[in-house]
Amino acid sequence: ATIYLYEKKNGPGTGVASRQHRHESFEQAPIYVAVMTYLGFGIVTLFGYFRDFLRAVGLEKCHLARERDEQKDFVPLYQDFENFYTRNLYMRVRDNWNRPICSLPGPVFDLMERVSDDYNWTFRLTGRTLHNVINVGSYNYLGFAENNADFLKTVADKTRQYGVGVCSTRQEIGNLGIHEELEQLVAKFLGVESSMTFGMGFATNSMNIPAIVGKGCLILSDELNHTSLILGARLSGATIRVFKHNNMHSLEKMLSEAVCSGQPRTHRPWKKILIMVEGIYSMEGSVVRLPEIIALKKKYKAYLYLDEAHSIGAVGASGRGVTELFDVNPADVDVMMGTFTKSFGAAGGYIAGKKKLVDYLRSHSHSAVYASAMSPPVTEQIIRAMKCIMGKDGSTEGIRRVRQLAENTRYFRARLKEMGFIIYGNDDSPVVPILLYMPGKVVAFAREMLERRIGVVVVGFPATPITEARARFCLSAAHTRAMLDQVLHHLNEVGDALCLKFSRKKYSSWSDLSDETDFELGS
């Protein structure tokens, strides 16, 4: 399906997009691709059962953990389907993941070469380094994962002043002045009353959602939400219902039913109804339909939790995320969450919104009360990156990076479509999934790209639907046009060699669109 969103601009903060045309593509592959994908998994599964038989009769060694003979009458700890999948499918292709790097994760990086003598059960390093591999897998959207001494001077100064660790929670003796400075800066950057920061992005979701909702509350969660959101929802004890991805009809149906019917059995009204969505979905590259969700949450008196882990810094005219991209009032989002691990080249996360919400979380969030305070050099790294984006460092480097990322994103996406690949997501999203579908092609693609000094991330079942394995590219402002052209050149060759160009649509060439893009970037 291809989604077009047409919206009229009425002015700032009105809940409509500043760009009149937004495009998301989710093209379906020909039916033979799905058939061949299921067939591929079926063949590998059959061989897996055959190899398990060989292990059972002692003709093949089993390397995974298993029960001792003395425990044969116990309930098995290891023998389940996940173990079967790991043992017989994942291990055959494990060399494509967890590759050790030995340099800065910038636009290029160095990889430590490793080999396996037992079919990927164990690896050994050869001592050889693969230099200058183009990195299109890291979330380094604005290029702030850098080691430029001039840019990192303040970070070095704060490290000398405070050290690396705080060794205490902020509620005890771990609250530093730079922590409060960062929280004030985040609130100003987002245009909200207050914010609070945490040392771990994953825990920002999983430990704060249980403090916001609980038993007697209802969570309406997008089906493609991140694991941290899902874990937080489960820990909260609230009732969870899942609506179809970015589908406003599905969401409104659930909201209407929740308001009309109330809680199961008692039919009492829900204490709270919380809608949980992401700004950019990290596997699909799609962007939340924020204006429509805000309209629904107002209509049904619900609350909105927005996870901007991948969108803050990466989209919007000045990098302020999807609220700026759609020109909505940040006050319309009840809980704004984001992480510093992507666009800011650091670690940790934040919760922002009304001061009353933040003050409540300071005393009720497990992550705020029990977790160690954020490391001082990490805090300073976030401050210096955010000030750069806001122009508070006296330069235009931040806004240049935001615009460069937007240009790289549109160029890369347009060229991939022109070549005939099926890609998912929004034209503004720097997360670019290329659909590979078949398990054998996923493995061949990753290995062949590494041979050509291109570092890619491939993702398959169970992280994606079984028929939608993909390679996920993450673009960066640090990527030069020459780097992108080199990646595209090799993608074109590998796509032809492995027959990965499944798209049946015809797109205009990039040269036909470049004038329009240049105009948008300059506006």
PDB file of C-alpha atoms in Angstrom, residues 118-385:
ATOM      1  CA  ASP A 118      33.002 -25.135  13.733  1.00  0.00           C
ATOM      2  CA  TYR A 119      30.255 -23.635  11.560  1.00  0.00           C
ATOM      3  CA  ASN A 120      29.688 -20.460  13.611  1.00  0.00           C
ATOM      4  CA  TRP A 121      29.421 -22.064  17.044  1.00  0.00           C
ATOM      5  CA  THR A 122      32.586 -20.227  18.076  1.00  0.00           C
ATOM      6  CA  PHE A 123      34.734 -17.564  16.456  1.00  0.00           C
ATOM      7  CA  ARG A 124      38.395 -16.667  16.603  1.00  0.00           C
ATOM      8  CA  LEU A 125      39.998 -13.381  15.606  1.00  0.00           C
ATOM      9  CA  THR A 126      42.576 -13.555  12.829  1.00  0.00           C
ATOM     10  CA  GLY A 127      44.402 -10.385  13.909  1.00  0.00           C
ATOM     11  CA  ARG A 128      43.531  -8.750  10.600  1.00  0.00           C
ATOM     12  CA  THR A 129      41.504  -5.524  10.451  1.00  0.00           C
ATOM     13  CA  LEU A 130      39.098  -4.511   7.698  1.00  0.00           C
ATOM     14  CA  HIS A 131      39.731  -0.781   7.348  1.00  0.00           C
ATOM     15  CA  ASN A 132      37.411   1.988   6.091  1.00  0.00           C
ATOM     16  CA  VAL A 133      34.209  -0.020   5.888  1.00  0.00           C
ATOM     17  CA  ILE A 134      31.356   2.367   5.063  1.00  0.00           C
ATOM     18  CA  ASN A 135      28.978   2.336   8.031  1.00  0.00           C
ATOM     19  CA  VAL A 136      25.315   2.385   7.043  1.00  0.00           C
ATOM     20  CA  GLY A 137      24.075   0.549  10.138  1.00  0.00           C
ATOM     21  CA  SER A 138      24.698   2.849  13.125  1.00  0.00           C
ATOM     22  CA  TYR A 139      22.120   5.338  14.422  1.00  0.00           C
ATOM     23  CA  ASN A 140      24.596   8.195  14.053  1.00  0.00           C
ATOM     24  CA  TYR A 141      21.999  10.411  12.362  1.00  0.00           C
ATOM     25  CA  LEU A 142      23.674  13.790  12.850  1.00  0.00           C
ATOM     26  CA  GLY A 143      27.253  12.556  12.982  1.00  0.00           C
ATOM     27  CA  PHE A 144      27.837  13.491  16.627  1.00  0.00           C
ATOM     28  CA  ALA A 145      29.521  10.122  17.284  1.00  0.00           C
ATOM     29  CA  GLU A 146      32.864  11.720  16.441  1.00  0.00           C
ATOM     30  CA  ASN A 147      36.354  12.147  17.878  1.00  0.00           C
ATOM     31  CA  ASN A 148      37.151  15.659  16.683  1.00  0.00           C
ATOM     32  CA  ALA A 149      39.231  17.153  19.511  1.00  0.00           C
ATOM     33  CA  ASP A 150      37.913  20.680  18.869  1.00  0.00           C
ATOM     34  CA  PHE A 151      34.292  19.562  19.205  1.00  0.00           C
ATOM     35  CA  LEU A 152      34.952  17.386  22.266  1.00  0.00           C
ATOM     36  CA  LYS A 153      36.950  19.903  24.301  1.00  0.00           C
ATOM     37  CA  THR A 154      34.118  20.631  26.735  1.00  0.00           C
ATOM     38  CA  VAL A 155      33.502  16.897  27.172  1.00  0.00           C
ATOM     39  CA  ALA A 156      37.164  16.384  28.083  1.00  0.00           C
ATOM     40  CA  ASP A 157      37.014  19.315  30.508  1.00  0.00           C
ATOM     41  CA  LYS A 158      33.949  17.885  32.285  1.00  0.00           C
ATOM     42  CA  THR A 159      35.613  14.470  32.496  1.00  0.00           C
ATOM     43  CA  ARG A 160      38.613  16.028  34.234  1.00  0.00           C
ATOM     44  CA  GLN A 161      36.323  18.001  36.537  1.00  0.00           C
ATOM     45  CA  TYR A 162      33.786  15.317  37.529  1.00  0.00           C
ATOM     46  CA  GLY A 163      35.332  11.998  36.489  1.00  0.00           C
ATOM     47  CA  VAL A 164      33.520   9.293  34.551  1.00  0.00           C
ATOM     48  CA  GLY A 165      30.991   7.976  37.086  1.00  0.00           C
ATOM     49  CA  VAL A 166      28.781   9.539  39.761  1.00  0.00           C
ATOM     50  CA  CYS A 167      28.373   6.364  41.893  1.00  0.00           C
ATOM     51  CA  SER A 168      25.038   7.462  43.326  1.00  0.00           C
ATOM     52  CA  THR A 169      21.439   8.129  42.413  1.00  0.00           C
ATOM     53  CA  ARG A 170      20.359  11.709  41.843  1.00  0.00           C
ATOM     54  CA  GLN A 171      18.082  11.580  44.880  1.00  0.00           C
ATOM     55  CA  GLU A 172      21.054  10.889  47.131  1.00  0.00           C
ATOM     56  CA  ILE A 173      24.362  12.601  46.287  1.00  0.00           C
ATOM     57  CA  GLY A 174      24.535  12.142  42.514  1.00  0.00           C
ATOM     58  CA  ASN A 175      22.721  15.274  41.354  1.00  0.00           C
ATOM     59  CA  LEU A 176      25.214  17.493  39.501  1.00  0.00           C
ATOM     60  CA  GLY A 177      24.727  20.956  38.135  1.00  0.00           C
ATOM     61  CA  ILE A 178      25.188  19.733  34.569  1.00  0.00           C
ATOM     62  CA  HIS A 179      22.298  17.292  35.050  1.00  0.00           C
ATOM     63  CA  GLU A 180      19.968  20.183  35.861  1.00  0.00           C
ATOM     64  CA  GLU A 181      21.440  22.227  33.017  1.00  0.00           C
ATOM     65  CA  LEU A 182      20.711  19.393  30.598  1.00  0.00           C
ATOM     66  CA  GLU A 183      17.107  19.031  31.761  1.00  0.00           C
ATOM     67  CA  GLN A 184      16.465  22.751  31.325  1.00  0.00           C
ATOM     68  CA  LEU A 185      18.048  22.620  27.868  1.00  0.00           C
ATOM     69  CA  VAL A 186      15.940  19.609  26.810  1.00  0.00           C
ATOM     70  CA  ALA A 187      12.737  21.345  27.927  1.00  0.00           C
ATOM     71  CA  LYS A 188      13.659  24.463  25.976  1.00  0.00           C
ATOM     72  CA  PHE A 189      14.653  22.441  22.912  1.00  0.00           C
ATOM     73  CA  LEU A 190      11.324  20.592  22.907  1.00  0.00           C
ATOM     74  CA  GLY A 191       9.200  23.611  23.796  1.00  0.00           C
ATOM     75  CA  VAL A 192       7.676  22.098  26.952  1.00  0.00           C
ATOM     76  CA  GLU A 193       7.514  23.077  30.642  1.00  0.00           C
ATOM     77  CA  SER A 194       9.927  20.551  32.120  1.00  0.00           C
ATOM     78  CA  SER A 195      11.965  17.405  31.512  1.00  0.00           C
ATOM     79  CA  MET A 196      13.992  14.785  33.345  1.00  0.00           C
ATOM     80  CA  THR A 197      16.817  12.603  32.073  1.00  0.00           C
ATOM     81  CA  PHE A 198      17.870   9.002  32.632  1.00  0.00           C
ATOM     82  CA  GLY A 199      21.102   7.087  32.101  1.00  0.00           C
ATOM     83  CA  MET A 200      19.593   4.364  29.900  1.00  0.00           C
ATOM     84  CA  GLY A 201      17.263   4.795  26.932  1.00  0.00           C
ATOM     85  CA  PHE A 202      15.589   1.368  27.219  1.00  0.00           C
ATOM     86  CA  ALA A 203      14.834   1.901  30.909  1.00  0.00           C
ATOM     87  CA  THR A 204      13.349   5.324  30.159  1.00  0.00           C
ATOM     88  CA  ASN A 205      10.391   3.481  28.655  1.00  0.00           C
ATOM     89  CA  SER A 206      10.329   0.263  30.640  1.00  0.00           C
ATOM     90  CA  MET A 207      10.640   1.910  34.077  1.00  0.00           C
ATOM     91  CA  ASN A 208       8.519   5.032  33.554  1.00  0.00           C
ATOM     92  CA  ILE A 209       5.412   3.589  31.917  1.00  0.00           C
ATOM     93  CA  PRO A 210       4.597   1.572  35.095  1.00  0.00           C
ATOM     94  CA  ALA A 211       4.736   4.835  37.058  1.00  0.00           C
ATOM     95  CA  ILE A 212       2.219   6.502  34.724  1.00  0.00           C
ATOM     96  CA  VAL A 213      -0.406   3.766  34.353  1.00  0.00           C
ATOM     97  CA  GLY A 214      -1.402   0.710  36.359  1.00  0.00           C
ATOM     98  CA  LYS A 215      -4.252  -1.636  37.121  1.00  0.00           C
ATOM     99  CA  GLY A 216      -7.567  -0.258  35.888  1.00  0.00           C
ATOM    100  CA  CYS A 217      -5.883   1.661  33.062  1.00  0.00           C
ATOM    101  CA  LEU A 218      -5.926   0.855  29.349  1.00  0.00           C
ATOM    102  CA  ILE A 219      -2.926   1.051  27.008  1.00  0.00           C
ATOM    103  CA  LEU A 220      -3.548   1.217  23.270  1.00  0.00           C
ATOM    104  CA  SER A 221      -0.257   0.259  21.650  1.00  0.00           C
ATOM    105  CA  ASP A 222       0.789   0.331  17.995  1.00  0.00           C
ATOM    106  CA  GLU A 223       1.542  -3.208  16.826  1.00  0.00           C
ATOM    107  CA  LEU A 224       5.084  -2.229  15.769  1.00  0.00           C
ATOM    108  CA  ASN A 225       6.123  -0.500  19.000  1.00  0.00           C
ATOM    109  CA  HIS A 226       9.616  -1.136  20.351  1.00  0.00           C
ATOM    110  CA  THR A 227      10.302  -3.852  22.926  1.00  0.00           C
ATOM    111  CA  SER A 228      11.011  -1.245  25.632  1.00  0.00           C
ATOM    112  CA  LEU A 229       7.474   0.116  25.251  1.00  0.00           C
ATOM    113  CA  ILE A 230       6.003  -3.383  25.295  1.00  0.00           C
ATOM    114  CA  LEU A 231       7.963  -4.339  28.411  1.00  0.00           C
ATOM    115  CA  GLY A 232       6.951  -1.132  30.197  1.00  0.00           C
ATOM    116  CA  ALA A 233       3.310  -1.768  29.333  1.00  0.00           C
ATOM    117  CA  ARG A 234       3.455  -5.335  30.656  1.00  0.00           C
ATOM    118  CA  LEU A 235       5.192  -4.311  33.872  1.00  0.00           C
ATOM    119  CA  SER A 236       2.549  -1.668  34.529  1.00  0.00           C
ATOM    120  CA  GLY A 237      -0.252  -4.173  35.066  1.00  0.00           C
ATOM    121  CA  ALA A 238      -2.549  -2.169  32.795  1.00  0.00           C
ATOM    122  CA  THR A 239      -4.759  -3.808  30.191  1.00  0.00           C
ATOM    123  CA  ILE A 240      -3.053  -3.755  26.793  1.00  0.00           C
ATOM    124  CA  ARG A 241      -4.765  -3.696  23.433  1.00  0.00           C
ATOM    125  CA  VAL A 242      -2.884  -3.481  20.150  1.00  0.00           C
ATOM    126  CA  PHE A 243      -4.065  -1.504  17.130  1.00  0.00           C
ATOM    127  CA  LYS A 244      -2.880  -1.934  13.556  1.00  0.00           C
ATOM    128  CA  HIS A 245       0.217   0.016  12.596  1.00  0.00           C
ATOM    129  CA  ASN A 246      -0.566   3.671  11.897  1.00  0.00           C
ATOM    130  CA  ASN A 247      -4.187   2.698  11.236  1.00  0.00           C
ATOM    131  CA  MET A 248      -6.490   5.419  12.519  1.00  0.00           C
ATOM    132  CA  HIS A 249      -9.658   3.384  11.896  1.00  0.00           C
ATOM    133  CA  SER A 250      -8.336   0.576  14.097  1.00  0.00           C
ATOM    134  CA  LEU A 251      -7.320   3.041  16.822  1.00  0.00           C
ATOM    135  CA  GLU A 252     -10.618   4.914  16.797  1.00  0.00           C
ATOM    136  CA  LYS A 253     -12.588   1.674  16.945  1.00  0.00           C
ATOM    137  CA  MET A 254     -10.686   0.657  20.083  1.00  0.00           C
ATOM    138  CA  LEU A 255     -11.039   4.106  21.640  1.00  0.00           C
ATOM    139  CA  SER A 256     -14.777   4.156  20.975  1.00  0.00           C
ATOM    140  CA  GLU A 257     -15.231   0.665  22.423  1.00  0.00           C
ATOM    141  CA  ALA A 258     -13.125   1.540  25.483  1.00  0.00           C
ATOM    142  CA  VAL A 259     -15.127   4.673  26.220  1.00  0.00           C
ATOM    143  CA  CYS A 260     -18.521   3.026  25.622  1.00  0.00           C
ATOM    144  CA  SER A 261     -17.912  -0.357  27.286  1.00  0.00           C
ATOM    145  CA  GLY A 262     -15.399   0.468  29.993  1.00  0.00           C
ATOM    146  CA  GLN A 263     -13.524  -2.269  31.835  1.00  0.00           C
ATOM    147  CA  PRO A 264     -14.319  -5.947  31.248  1.00  0.00           C
ATOM    148  CA  ARG A 265     -17.005  -7.498  33.482  1.00  0.00           C
ATOM    149  CA  THR A 266     -17.566  -4.419  35.700  1.00  0.00           C
ATOM    150  CA  HIS A 267     -17.925  -1.908  32.817  1.00  0.00           C
ATOM    151  CA  ARG A 268     -16.525   0.780  35.050  1.00  0.00           C
ATOM    152  CA  PRO A 269     -14.790   3.615  33.193  1.00  0.00           C
ATOM    153  CA  TRP A 270     -11.054   3.188  32.653  1.00  0.00           C
ATOM    154  CA  LYS A 271      -8.947   5.230  35.045  1.00  0.00           C
ATOM    155  CA  LYS A 272      -6.748   6.315  32.139  1.00  0.00           C
ATOM    156  CA  ILE A 273      -6.517   5.508  28.453  1.00  0.00           C
ATOM    157  CA  LEU A 274      -2.953   5.874  27.156  1.00  0.00           C
ATOM    158  CA  ILE A 275      -2.091   5.768  23.454  1.00  0.00           C
ATOM    159  CA  MET A 276       1.528   4.657  22.901  1.00  0.00           C
ATOM    160  CA  VAL A 277       3.242   5.371  19.572  1.00  0.00           C
ATOM    161  CA  GLU A 278       6.713   6.031  18.166  1.00  0.00           C
ATOM    162  CA  GLY A 279       7.864   9.000  16.111  1.00  0.00           C
ATOM    163  CA  ILE A 280       9.811   6.894  13.603  1.00  0.00           C
ATOM    164  CA  TYR A 281       9.400   3.122  13.696  1.00  0.00           C
ATOM    165  CA  SER A 282      12.874   1.640  13.657  1.00  0.00           C
ATOM    166  CA  MET A 283      12.129  -1.446  11.558  1.00  0.00           C
ATOM    167  CA  GLU A 284       9.665   0.059   9.081  1.00  0.00           C
ATOM    168  CA  GLY A 285      11.032   3.575   8.627  1.00  0.00           C
ATOM    169  CA  SER A 286       7.467   4.857   8.870  1.00  0.00           C
ATOM    170  CA  VAL A 287       6.477   8.094  10.623  1.00  0.00           C
ATOM    171  CA  VAL A 288       3.598   8.354  13.092  1.00  0.00           C
ATOM    172  CA  ARG A 289       0.438  10.049  11.846  1.00  0.00           C
ATOM    173  CA  LEU A 290       0.654  12.490  14.699  1.00  0.00           C
ATOM    174  CA  PRO A 291      -1.993  15.129  13.821  1.00  0.00           C
ATOM    175  CA  GLU A 292      -4.672  12.460  13.405  1.00  0.00           C
ATOM    176  CA  ILE A 293      -3.705  10.696  16.645  1.00  0.00           C
ATOM    177  CA  ILE A 294      -3.822  13.988  18.537  1.00  0.00           C
ATOM    178  CA  ALA A 295      -7.280  14.660  17.123  1.00  0.00           C
ATOM    179  CA  LEU A 296      -8.459  11.225  18.293  1.00  0.00           C
ATOM    180  CA  LYS A 297      -6.936  11.549  21.755  1.00  0.00           C
ATOM    181  CA  LYS A 298      -8.699  14.893  22.223  1.00  0.00           C
ATOM    182  CA  LYS A 299     -11.989  13.496  20.945  1.00  0.00           C
ATOM    183  CA  TYR A 300     -11.954  10.550  23.345  1.00  0.00           C
ATOM    184  CA  LYS A 301     -10.178  12.270  26.276  1.00  0.00           C
ATOM    185  CA  ALA A 302      -7.183   9.912  26.168  1.00  0.00           C
ATOM    186  CA  TYR A 303      -3.498  10.546  26.902  1.00  0.00           C
ATOM    187  CA  LEU A 304      -0.664  10.305  24.381  1.00  0.00           C
ATOM    188  CA  TYR A 305       2.806   8.793  24.985  1.00  0.00           C
ATOM    189  CA  LEU A 306       5.197   9.592  22.120  1.00  0.00           C
ATOM    190  CA  ASP A 307       8.534   7.757  21.828  1.00  0.00           C
ATOM    191  CA  GLU A 308      10.911   9.882  19.739  1.00  0.00           C
ATOM    192  CA  ALA A 309      13.999   7.692  20.064  1.00  0.00           C
ATOM    193  CA  HIS A 310      14.654   7.716  16.320  1.00  0.00           C
ATOM    194  CA  SER A 311      12.947  10.970  15.347  1.00  0.00           C
ATOM    195  CA  ILE A 312      14.335  13.561  17.774  1.00  0.00           C
ATOM    196  CA  GLY A 313      17.168  15.380  16.023  1.00  0.00           C
ATOM    197  CA  ALA A 314      16.586  13.405  12.826  1.00  0.00           C
ATOM    198  CA  VAL A 315      13.452  15.046  11.395  1.00  0.00           C
ATOM    199  CA  GLY A 316      11.948  18.510  11.456  1.00  0.00           C
ATOM    200  CA  ALA A 317      13.350  21.721  10.000  1.00  0.00           C
ATOM    201  CA  SER A 318      15.528  22.278  13.073  1.00  0.00           C
ATOM    202  CA  GLY A 319      15.728  18.687  14.345  1.00  0.00           C
ATOM    203  CA  ARG A 320      12.967  18.927  16.927  1.00  0.00           C
ATOM    204  CA  GLY A 321      11.269  15.709  15.879  1.00  0.00           C
ATOM    205  CA  VAL A 322       7.828  14.821  14.596  1.00  0.00           C
ATOM    206  CA  THR A 323       6.042  17.618  16.464  1.00  0.00           C
ATOM    207  CA  GLU A 324       8.022  20.065  14.335  1.00  0.00           C
ATOM    208  CA  LEU A 325       7.712  17.910  11.213  1.00  0.00           C
ATOM    209  CA  PHE A 326       3.916  18.061  11.452  1.00  0.00           C
ATOM    210  CA  ASP A 327       3.865  21.541  13.011  1.00  0.00           C
ATOM    211  CA  VAL A 328       1.825  20.454  16.027  1.00  0.00           C
ATOM    212  CA  ASN A 329       1.849  22.053  19.448  1.00  0.00           C
ATOM    213  CA  PRO A 330       4.154  20.021  21.786  1.00  0.00           C
ATOM    214  CA  ALA A 331       1.672  20.662  24.589  1.00  0.00           C
ATOM    215  CA  ASP A 332      -0.774  18.366  22.772  1.00  0.00           C
ATOM    216  CA  VAL A 333       1.537  15.417  23.517  1.00  0.00           C
ATOM    217  CA  ASP A 334       1.103  14.440  27.161  1.00  0.00           C
ATOM    218  CA  VAL A 335       4.330  12.429  27.552  1.00  0.00           C
ATOM    219  CA  MET A 336       7.280  13.117  25.250  1.00  0.00           C
ATOM    220  CA  MET A 337      10.011  10.513  25.423  1.00  0.00           C
ATOM    221  CA  GLY A 338      13.269  10.309  23.517  1.00  0.00           C
ATOM    222  CA  THR A 339      16.788   8.944  23.709  1.00  0.00           C
ATOM    223  CA  PHE A 340      20.235  10.470  23.369  1.00  0.00           C
ATOM    224  CA  THR A 341      21.743   7.327  21.841  1.00  0.00           C
ATOM    225  CA  LYS A 342      21.009   8.181  18.218  1.00  0.00           C
ATOM    226  CA  SER A 343      21.109  11.778  17.021  1.00  0.00           C
ATOM    227  CA  PHE A 344      23.180  13.019  19.970  1.00  0.00           C
ATOM    228  CA  GLY A 345      25.916  10.373  19.893  1.00  0.00           C
ATOM    229  CA  ALA A 346      25.648   9.675  23.617  1.00  0.00           C
ATOM    230  CA  ALA A 347      23.548   7.503  25.966  1.00  0.00           C
ATOM    231  CA  GLY A 348      20.400   7.778  28.059  1.00  0.00           C
ATOM    232  CA  GLY A 349      16.926   9.175  27.534  1.00  0.00           C
ATOM    233  CA  TYR A 350      14.421  11.790  28.676  1.00  0.00           C
ATOM    234  CA  ILE A 351      10.778  12.256  29.633  1.00  0.00           C
ATOM    235  CA  ALA A 352       9.324  15.699  28.982  1.00  0.00           C
ATOM    236  CA  GLY A 353       5.994  17.425  29.293  1.00  0.00           C
ATOM    237  CA  LYS A 354       4.122  19.396  31.919  1.00  0.00           C
ATOM    238  CA  LYS A 355       5.977  20.230  35.141  1.00  0.00           C
ATOM    239  CA  LYS A 356       3.349  18.384  37.171  1.00  0.00           C
ATOM    240  CA  LEU A 357       4.095  15.154  35.265  1.00  0.00           C
ATOM    241  CA  VAL A 358       7.860  15.467  35.630  1.00  0.00           C
ATOM    242  CA  ASP A 359       7.676  16.258  39.343  1.00  0.00           C
ATOM    243  CA  TYR A 360       5.489  13.198  39.847  1.00  0.00           C
ATOM    244  CA  LEU A 361       7.955  10.942  38.020  1.00  0.00           C
ATOM    245  CA  ARG A 362      10.915  12.220  40.047  1.00  0.00           C
ATOM    246  CA  SER A 363       9.496  10.513  43.117  1.00  0.00           C
ATOM    247  CA  HIS A 364       7.585   7.602  41.566  1.00  0.00           C
ATOM    248  CA  SER A 365       9.783   6.359  38.711  1.00  0.00           C
ATOM    249  CA  HIS A 366      12.000   3.379  39.556  1.00  0.00           C
ATOM    250  CA  SER A 367      14.553   4.623  37.062  1.00  0.00           C
ATOM    251  CA  ALA A 368      14.726   8.006  38.805  1.00  0.00           C
ATOM    252  CA  VAL A 369      14.824   6.665  42.359  1.00  0.00           C
ATOM    253  CA  TYR A 370      17.101   3.630  42.054  1.00  0.00           C
ATOM    254  CA  ALA A 371      19.256   4.058  38.933  1.00  0.00           C
ATOM    255  CA  SER A 372      22.688   5.671  39.017  1.00  0.00           C
ATOM    256  CA  ALA A 373      22.877   9.219  37.691  1.00  0.00           C
ATOM    257  CA  MET A 374      24.012   9.852  34.142  1.00  0.00           C
ATOM    258  CA  SER A 375      27.767   9.876  33.572  1.00  0.00           C
ATOM    259  CA  PRO A 376      29.157  13.475  33.525  1.00  0.00           C
ATOM    260  CA  PRO A 377      31.008  13.200  30.176  1.00  0.00           C
ATOM    261  CA  VAL A 378      27.903  11.687  28.595  1.00  0.00           C
ATOM    262  CA  THR A 379      25.826  14.544  30.012  1.00  0.00           C
ATOM    263  CA  GLU A 380      28.208  17.124  28.583  1.00  0.00           C
ATOM    264  CA  GLN A 381      28.230  15.366  25.202  1.00  0.00           C
ATOM    265  CA  ILE A 382      24.444  15.696  25.018  1.00  0.00           C
ATOM    266  CA  ILE A 383      24.589  19.348  26.079  1.00  0.00           C
ATOM    267  CA  ARG A 384      27.212  20.264  23.486  1.00  0.00           C
ATOM    268  CA  ALA A 385      25.332  18.356  20.701  1.00  0.00           C
TER     269      ALA A 385
END
